[in-house]
Amino acid sequence: MTKPVSMSPVWHPFTQHALESAMKRVLKTEGAYLFDEDGDAVLDAISSWWVITHGHRHPRVMEAIRTACEMYDQIIFAEFTHEPAEQLARGLLAVVPAGLNHVFYSDSGSTCVEVGLKMALGFFHNSGAPRSRIVVMEHSYHGDTIGTMSAGERGVFNAAYEPMLFGVDRLPFPLAGREQDTLDAFETCCRSGEVAALLIEPLVLGAGGMRMYPASVLTELKRIAEKYGSLVIADEVMTGWGRTGTMFACEHADISPDILCTSKGLTGGALPLAATLCTAEIFDAHLSADRSRTFFHSSSYTANPIACAAAVANLEVWKNEPVAERIRELEMMHRQRLKRFELDPRFYNVRQVGTIAALDLNVTASGYLSDAGPKLRAFFRSKNLLIRPLGNVIYLMTPYCVTQEDLGRAYDAIEEAAGIFAVGAQ
Ligand SMILES: *Cc1c(COP(=O)(O)O)cnc(C)c1O
């Protein structure tokens, strides 16, 4: 395929450059909006790939970044520590489910899940009773590195890398009325005595199509894991920081995972940072005069001080601003607007958990590679809305500062899109 001479050398993620029109430059961000070079204000209805929680450029977070810049850049995180990392670790332990005691920093969602997997395997290895099976849920997504792809759903996204991927055990997704099948499958896996960990997205499988399942399933999975001495790794990369209505989604199930992974909303979305939290038991299994038991993991940019300072500021926003109320209002706004789609035959699976709303558009060819996704995306962009359906799954996951009016505009556009793209529409 010949390329236009003027083509930018930048290779964008999840982008088929042969089909995509030229990228618009964003000149500024603020609140729930991206302002582009054409002077358009685009409503960021997916929080720039789920990272922005309060809103773009939250003043308190921006101020913390400016202040940190006066003191630090990257600092080696072995032999030295720094105040933002220390403060953040203490702050995190105060807001995550009880039972987590140690904080390991990295720099993306994928890496913090990799770290979680390595912690789990290291735990069993160092305990002298090695286990290496990882159990995941069908349709899950845990990142794009080789390890996290191995754990995630297989398909067109990773077909090329298949020979490199390791095997995991997969549980059927707990469809309504079929929850017991998931639990039974997990118990069967656990009986082998080889399951190191269940790696799971609590309550909602994000990239797998915003599939939601009841908290009680998670509670039961944790109970089964405990019974067989397997660990539970909660991948809260997407669900953390209020998305499901509580600070972390595990709270709905009233469970404390053994390992918790967080990244996207950790800095309010301002800078890349991730943390993997674990129990004292897991840390202690690596604590030894024997150097071979060291946790051998590091990213060069581990615990970047500026990013940590941004995350500390994010914690302050949670403490000092009415974030929980904002989230409750947003939940209500979604509930009200979703209601009208519930009996609409052009949609199915109308669903919501906390601030995440999703519905499937009734189209002839569904699935990620169907034309529905790109067509809908283009339609929404023509209305200055950044909404990226996953195939025929339309979802909204806005920053919490979104107004009723903004959200109304998004829902009106979804309704209009159904009139154009749904089965039977003229
Ligand atoms: C986005 C995501 C990841 C990967 O995070 P990156 O920062 O993109 O590497 C992992 N797990 C879940 C549940 C996610 O939504």
mmCIF file of N, CA and C in Angstrom, residues 197-281:
data_model
loop_
_atom_site.group_PDB
_atom_site.id
_atom_site.type_symbol
_atom_site.label_atom_id
_atom_site.label_comp_id
_atom_site.label_asym_id
_atom_site.label_seq_id
_atom_site.Cartn_x
_atom_site.Cartn_y
_atom_site.Cartn_z
ATOM 1 N N ALA A 197 -2.520 -18.208 41.122
ATOM 2 C CA ALA A 197 -3.378 -17.039 41.298
ATOM 3 C C ALA A 197 -4.516 -16.979 40.298
ATOM 4 N N LEU A 198 -5.594 -16.375 40.767
ATOM 5 C CA LEU A 198 -6.674 -15.943 39.890
ATOM 6 C C LEU A 198 -6.402 -14.478 39.597
ATOM 7 N N LEU A 199 -6.256 -14.162 38.315
ATOM 8 C CA LEU A 199 -6.063 -12.759 37.903
ATOM 9 C C LEU A 199 -7.387 -12.286 37.345
ATOM 10 N N ILE A 200 -7.945 -11.235 37.934
ATOM 11 C CA ILE A 200 -9.308 -10.889 37.554
ATOM 12 C C ILE A 200 -9.592 -9.394 37.586
ATOM 13 N N GLU A 201 -10.391 -8.942 36.620
ATOM 14 C CA GLU A 201 -10.898 -7.572 36.635
ATOM 15 C C GLU A 201 -12.183 -7.597 37.465
ATOM 16 N N PRO A 202 -12.198 -6.915 38.599
ATOM 17 C CA PRO A 202 -13.378 -6.973 39.461
ATOM 18 C C PRO A 202 -14.590 -6.256 38.850
ATOM 19 N N LEU A 203 -15.704 -6.926 38.810
ATOM 20 C CA LEU A 203 -17.015 -6.378 38.420
ATOM 21 C C LEU A 203 -17.223 -6.051 36.939
ATOM 22 N N VAL A 204 -16.197 -5.558 36.261
ATOM 23 C CA VAL A 204 -16.410 -5.230 34.854
ATOM 24 C C VAL A 204 -15.159 -5.528 34.036
ATOM 25 N N LEU A 205 -15.348 -6.291 32.968
ATOM 26 C CA LEU A 205 -14.268 -6.567 32.039
ATOM 27 C C LEU A 205 -14.296 -5.460 30.998
ATOM 28 N N GLY A 206 -13.311 -4.587 31.066
ATOM 29 C CA GLY A 206 -13.329 -3.349 30.283
ATOM 30 C C GLY A 206 -13.167 -3.564 28.797
ATOM 31 N N ALA A 207 -11.913 -3.780 28.360
ATOM 32 C CA ALA A 207 -11.640 -3.889 26.931
ATOM 33 C C ALA A 207 -12.365 -5.085 26.304
ATOM 34 N N GLY A 208 -12.730 -6.055 27.128
ATOM 35 C CA GLY A 208 -13.455 -7.229 26.634
ATOM 36 C C GLY A 208 -14.917 -6.930 26.329
ATOM 37 N N GLY A 209 -15.302 -5.656 26.378
ATOM 38 C CA GLY A 209 -16.656 -5.281 25.973
ATOM 39 C C GLY A 209 -17.525 -4.769 27.117
ATOM 40 N N MET A 210 -16.900 -4.220 28.146
ATOM 41 C CA MET A 210 -17.655 -3.664 29.290
ATOM 42 C C MET A 210 -18.690 -4.679 29.781
ATOM 43 N N ARG A 211 -18.198 -5.923 29.951
ATOM 44 C CA ARG A 211 -19.072 -6.988 30.461
ATOM 45 C C ARG A 211 -19.105 -6.910 31.974
ATOM 46 N N MET A 212 -20.294 -6.855 32.534
ATOM 47 C CA MET A 212 -20.421 -6.677 33.976
ATOM 48 C C MET A 212 -20.965 -7.935 34.638
ATOM 49 N N TYR A 213 -20.477 -8.209 35.830
ATOM 50 C CA TYR A 213 -20.969 -9.385 36.572
ATOM 51 C C TYR A 213 -21.136 -9.001 38.035
ATOM 52 N N PRO A 214 -21.981 -9.740 38.749
ATOM 53 C CA PRO A 214 -22.304 -9.346 40.124
ATOM 54 C C PRO A 214 -21.136 -9.534 41.100
ATOM 55 N N ALA A 215 -21.094 -8.657 42.079
ATOM 56 C CA ALA A 215 -20.027 -8.681 43.086
ATOM 57 C C ALA A 215 -19.986 -10.014 43.831
ATOM 58 N N SER A 216 -21.173 -10.644 43.962
ATOM 59 C CA SER A 216 -21.229 -11.902 44.719
ATOM 60 C C SER A 216 -20.344 -12.975 44.076
ATOM 61 N N VAL A 217 -20.175 -12.917 42.754
ATOM 62 C CA VAL A 217 -19.310 -13.887 42.073
ATOM 63 C C VAL A 217 -17.869 -13.701 42.540
ATOM 64 N N LEU A 218 -17.468 -12.448 42.653
ATOM 65 C CA LEU A 218 -16.107 -12.143 43.094
ATOM 66 C C LEU A 218 -15.896 -12.603 44.537
ATOM 67 N N THR A 219 -16.899 -12.367 45.363
ATOM 68 C CA THR A 219 -16.819 -12.796 46.767
ATOM 69 C C THR A 219 -16.598 -14.310 46.831
ATOM 70 N N GLU A 220 -17.369 -15.026 46.038
ATOM 71 C CA GLU A 220 -17.270 -16.495 46.042
ATOM 72 C C GLU A 220 -15.939 -16.977 45.474
ATOM 73 N N LEU A 221 -15.461 -16.323 44.404
ATOM 74 C CA LEU A 221 -14.177 -16.711 43.815
ATOM 75 C C LEU A 221 -13.064 -16.557 44.845
ATOM 76 N N LYS A 222 -13.147 -15.478 45.609
ATOM 77 C CA LYS A 222 -12.118 -15.244 46.641
ATOM 78 C C LYS A 222 -12.186 -16.337 47.706
ATOM 79 N N ARG A 223 -13.411 -16.723 48.052
ATOM 80 C CA ARG A 223 -13.583 -17.764 49.071
ATOM 81 C C ARG A 223 -12.970 -19.089 48.586
ATOM 82 N N ILE A 224 -13.226 -19.415 47.330
ATOM 83 C CA ILE A 224 -12.674 -20.658 46.765
ATOM 84 C C ILE A 224 -11.144 -20.580 46.720
ATOM 85 N N ALA A 225 -10.625 -19.433 46.304
ATOM 86 C CA ALA A 225 -9.162 -19.261 46.242
ATOM 87 C C ALA A 225 -8.551 -19.507 47.619
ATOM 88 N N GLU A 226 -9.168 -18.949 48.638
ATOM 89 C CA GLU A 226 -8.647 -19.109 50.007
ATOM 90 C C GLU A 226 -8.656 -20.573 50.422
ATOM 91 N N LYS A 227 -9.754 -21.235 50.071
ATOM 92 C CA LYS A 227 -9.897 -22.641 50.438
ATOM 93 C C LYS A 227 -8.742 -23.486 49.894
ATOM 94 N N TYR A 228 -8.257 -23.152 48.695
ATOM 95 C CA TYR A 228 -7.217 -23.955 48.061
ATOM 96 C C TYR A 228 -5.831 -23.295 48.108
ATOM 97 N N GLY A 229 -5.712 -22.229 48.877
ATOM 98 C CA GLY A 229 -4.406 -21.583 49.030
ATOM 99 C C GLY A 229 -3.915 -20.871 47.783
ATOM 100 N N SER A 230 -4.863 -20.465 46.902
ATOM 101 C CA SER A 230 -4.470 -19.705 45.714
ATOM 102 C C SER A 230 -4.612 -18.208 46.003
ATOM 103 N N LEU A 231 -3.830 -17.409 45.322
ATOM 104 C CA LEU A 231 -3.894 -15.965 45.518
ATOM 105 C C LEU A 231 -4.909 -15.345 44.563
ATOM 106 N N VAL A 232 -5.405 -14.180 44.926
ATOM 107 C CA VAL A 232 -6.264 -13.421 44.023
ATOM 108 C C VAL A 232 -5.567 -12.106 43.687
ATOM 109 N N ILE A 233 -5.371 -11.887 42.392
ATOM 110 C CA ILE A 233 -4.792 -10.629 41.913
ATOM 111 C C ILE A 233 -5.927 -9.813 41.315
ATOM 112 N N ALA A 234 -6.256 -8.692 41.945
ATOM 113 C CA ALA A 234 -7.312 -7.838 41.405
ATOM 114 C C ALA A 234 -6.679 -6.832 40.458
ATOM 115 N N ASP A 235 -7.024 -6.925 39.185
ATOM 116 C CA ASP A 235 -6.565 -5.937 38.206
ATOM 117 C C ASP A 235 -7.560 -4.784 38.242
ATOM 118 N N GLU A 236 -7.250 -3.796 39.073
ATOM 119 C CA GLU A 236 -8.129 -2.622 39.219
ATOM 120 C C GLU A 236 -7.614 -1.454 38.383
ATOM 121 N N VAL A 237 -6.870 -1.781 37.317
ATOM 122 C CA VAL A 237 -6.295 -0.726 36.478
ATOM 123 C C VAL A 237 -7.398 0.179 35.930
ATOM 124 N N MET A 238 -8.499 -0.430 35.476
ATOM 125 C CA MET A 238 -9.604 0.395 34.991
ATOM 126 C C MET A 238 -10.613 0.721 36.084
ATOM 127 N N THR A 239 -10.898 -0.265 36.941
ATOM 128 C CA THR A 239 -12.007 -0.109 37.887
ATOM 129 C C THR A 239 -11.667 0.752 39.098
ATOM 130 N N GLY A 240 -10.376 1.005 39.317
ATOM 131 C CA GLY A 240 -9.971 1.784 40.488
ATOM 132 C C GLY A 240 -10.372 3.245 40.393
ATOM 133 N N TRP A 241 -10.238 3.933 41.506
ATOM 134 C CA TRP A 241 -10.436 5.381 41.576
ATOM 135 C C TRP A 241 -11.845 5.811 41.194
ATOM 136 N N GLY A 242 -12.812 5.060 41.723
ATOM 137 C CA GLY A 242 -14.202 5.528 41.685
ATOM 138 C C GLY A 242 -15.034 5.100 40.504
ATOM 139 N N ARG A 243 -14.422 4.475 39.517
ATOM 140 C CA ARG A 243 -15.187 4.160 38.299
ATOM 141 C C ARG A 243 -16.453 3.354 38.583
ATOM 142 N N THR A 244 -16.372 2.411 39.525
ATOM 143 C CA THR A 244 -17.547 1.561 39.770
ATOM 144 C C THR A 244 -18.407 2.094 40.921
ATOM 145 N N GLY A 245 -18.115 3.304 41.350
ATOM 146 C CA GLY A 245 -18.924 3.902 42.416
ATOM 147 C C GLY A 245 -18.232 3.898 43.771
ATOM 148 N N THR A 246 -17.380 2.901 43.999
ATOM 149 C CA THR A 246 -16.557 2.888 45.205
ATOM 150 C C THR A 246 -15.116 3.159 44.779
ATOM 151 N N MET A 247 -14.272 3.493 45.733
ATOM 152 C CA MET A 247 -12.875 3.802 45.390
ATOM 153 C C MET A 247 -12.263 2.659 44.581
ATOM 154 N N PHE A 248 -12.369 1.433 45.107
ATOM 155 C CA PHE A 248 -11.930 0.251 44.358
ATOM 156 C C PHE A 248 -13.106 -0.713 44.242
ATOM 157 N N ALA A 249 -13.158 -1.429 43.119
ATOM 158 C CA ALA A 249 -14.315 -2.282 42.847
ATOM 159 C C ALA A 249 -14.409 -3.458 43.817
ATOM 160 N N CYS A 250 -13.262 -3.889 44.366
ATOM 161 C CA CYS A 250 -13.272 -5.011 45.322
ATOM 162 C C CYS A 250 -14.164 -4.717 46.522
ATOM 163 N N GLU A 251 -14.344 -3.436 46.821
ATOM 164 C CA GLU A 251 -15.182 -3.074 47.974
ATOM 165 C C GLU A 251 -16.614 -3.583 47.801
ATOM 166 N N HIS A 252 -17.119 -3.605 46.576
ATOM 167 C CA HIS A 252 -18.483 -4.098 46.332
ATOM 168 C C HIS A 252 -18.624 -5.545 46.799
ATOM 169 N N ALA A 253 -17.532 -6.302 46.627
ATOM 170 C CA ALA A 253 -17.564 -7.735 46.964
ATOM 171 C C ALA A 253 -17.095 -7.969 48.387
ATOM 172 N N ASP A 254 -16.703 -6.885 49.046
ATOM 173 C CA ASP A 254 -16.230 -6.981 50.425
ATOM 174 C C ASP A 254 -15.060 -7.960 50.543
ATOM 175 N N ILE A 255 -14.161 -7.883 49.571
ATOM 176 C CA ILE A 255 -12.979 -8.754 49.632
ATOM 177 C C ILE A 255 -11.702 -7.923 49.652
ATOM 178 N N SER A 256 -10.660 -8.488 50.204
ATOM 179 C CA SER A 256 -9.314 -7.939 50.085
ATOM 180 C C SER A 256 -8.519 -8.888 49.212
ATOM 181 N N PRO A 257 -8.111 -8.436 48.048
ATOM 182 C CA PRO A 257 -7.280 -9.313 47.215
ATOM 183 C C PRO A 257 -5.902 -9.463 47.858
ATOM 184 N N ASP A 258 -5.147 -10.454 47.427
ATOM 185 C CA ASP A 258 -3.778 -10.613 47.932
ATOM 186 C C ASP A 258 -2.845 -9.637 47.229
ATOM 187 N N ILE A 259 -3.221 -9.311 45.991
ATOM 188 C CA ILE A 259 -2.438 -8.384 45.184
ATOM 189 C C ILE A 259 -3.421 -7.472 44.462
ATOM 190 N N LEU A 260 -3.153 -6.187 44.480
ATOM 191 C CA LEU A 260 -4.033 -5.239 43.794
ATOM 192 C C LEU A 260 -3.191 -4.381 42.850
ATOM 193 N N CYS A 261 -3.635 -4.288 41.595
ATOM 194 C CA CYS A 261 -2.921 -3.526 40.576
ATOM 195 C C CYS A 261 -3.684 -2.251 40.262
ATOM 196 N N THR A 262 -3.012 -1.121 40.294
ATOM 197 C CA THR A 262 -3.673 0.139 39.986
ATOM 198 C C THR A 262 -2.785 1.003 39.107
ATOM 199 N N SER A 263 -3.402 1.683 38.158
ATOM 200 C CA SER A 263 -2.613 2.596 37.330
ATOM 201 C C SER A 263 -3.456 3.754 36.797
ATOM 202 N N LYS A 264 -4.396 3.462 35.922
ATOM 203 C CA LYS A 264 -5.016 4.541 35.146
ATOM 204 C C LYS A 264 -5.384 5.816 35.932
ATOM 205 N N GLY A 265 -6.181 5.713 36.967
ATOM 206 C CA GLY A 265 -6.601 6.941 37.665
ATOM 207 C C GLY A 265 -5.691 7.352 38.802
ATOM 208 N N LEU A 266 -4.558 6.669 38.921
ATOM 209 C CA LEU A 266 -3.687 6.869 40.089
ATOM 210 C C LEU A 266 -3.184 8.304 40.229
ATOM 211 N N THR A 267 -2.863 8.932 39.110
ATOM 212 C CA THR A 267 -2.441 10.337 39.151
ATOM 213 C C THR A 267 -3.588 11.249 38.723
ATOM 214 N N GLY A 268 -4.800 10.735 38.767
ATOM 215 C CA GLY A 268 -5.933 11.469 38.214
ATOM 216 C C GLY A 268 -5.869 11.454 36.692
ATOM 217 N N GLY A 269 -4.884 10.728 36.160
ATOM 218 C CA GLY A 269 -4.735 10.618 34.714
ATOM 219 C C GLY A 269 -3.684 11.557 34.136
ATOM 220 N N ALA A 270 -3.048 12.334 35.007
ATOM 221 C CA ALA A 270 -2.138 13.361 34.504
ATOM 222 C C ALA A 270 -0.807 12.814 34.017
ATOM 223 N N LEU A 271 -0.255 11.814 34.698
ATOM 224 C CA LEU A 271 1.062 11.275 34.349
ATOM 225 C C LEU A 271 1.039 9.756 34.492
ATOM 226 N N PRO A 272 1.910 9.072 33.734
ATOM 227 C CA PRO A 272 1.941 7.609 33.847
ATOM 228 C C PRO A 272 2.572 7.160 35.161
ATOM 229 N N LEU A 273 1.876 6.272 35.839
ATOM 230 C CA LEU A 273 2.378 5.697 37.092
ATOM 231 C C LEU A 273 1.530 4.473 37.396
ATOM 232 N N ALA A 274 2.112 3.504 38.065
ATOM 233 C CA ALA A 274 1.347 2.324 38.455
ATOM 234 C C ALA A 274 1.874 1.806 39.780
ATOM 235 N N ALA A 275 1.034 1.068 40.466
ATOM 236 C CA ALA A 275 1.454 0.459 41.720
ATOM 237 C C ALA A 275 0.835 -0.929 41.827
ATOM 238 N N THR A 276 1.616 -1.845 42.373
ATOM 239 C CA THR A 276 1.110 -3.181 42.696
ATOM 240 C C THR A 276 1.224 -3.313 44.206
ATOM 241 N N LEU A 277 0.081 -3.515 44.845
ATOM 242 C CA LEU A 277 0.085 -3.640 46.309
ATOM 243 C C LEU A 277 -0.064 -5.103 46.684
ATOM 244 N N CYS A 278 0.585 -5.499 47.762
ATOM 245 C CA CYS A 278 0.472 -6.901 48.173
ATOM 246 C C CYS A 278 0.425 -7.046 49.683
ATOM 247 N N THR A 279 0.110 -8.258 50.107
ATOM 248 C CA THR A 279 0.025 -8.556 51.541
ATOM 249 C C THR A 279 1.429 -8.709 52.137
ATOM 250 N N ALA A 280 1.477 -8.638 53.457
ATOM 251 C CA ALA A 280 2.748 -8.843 54.162
ATOM 252 C C ALA A 280 3.280 -10.243 53.878
ATOM 253 N N GLU A 281 2.373 -11.205 53.732
ATOM 254 C CA GLU A 281 2.778 -12.588 53.483
ATOM 255 C C GLU A 281 3.612 -12.718 52.200
#
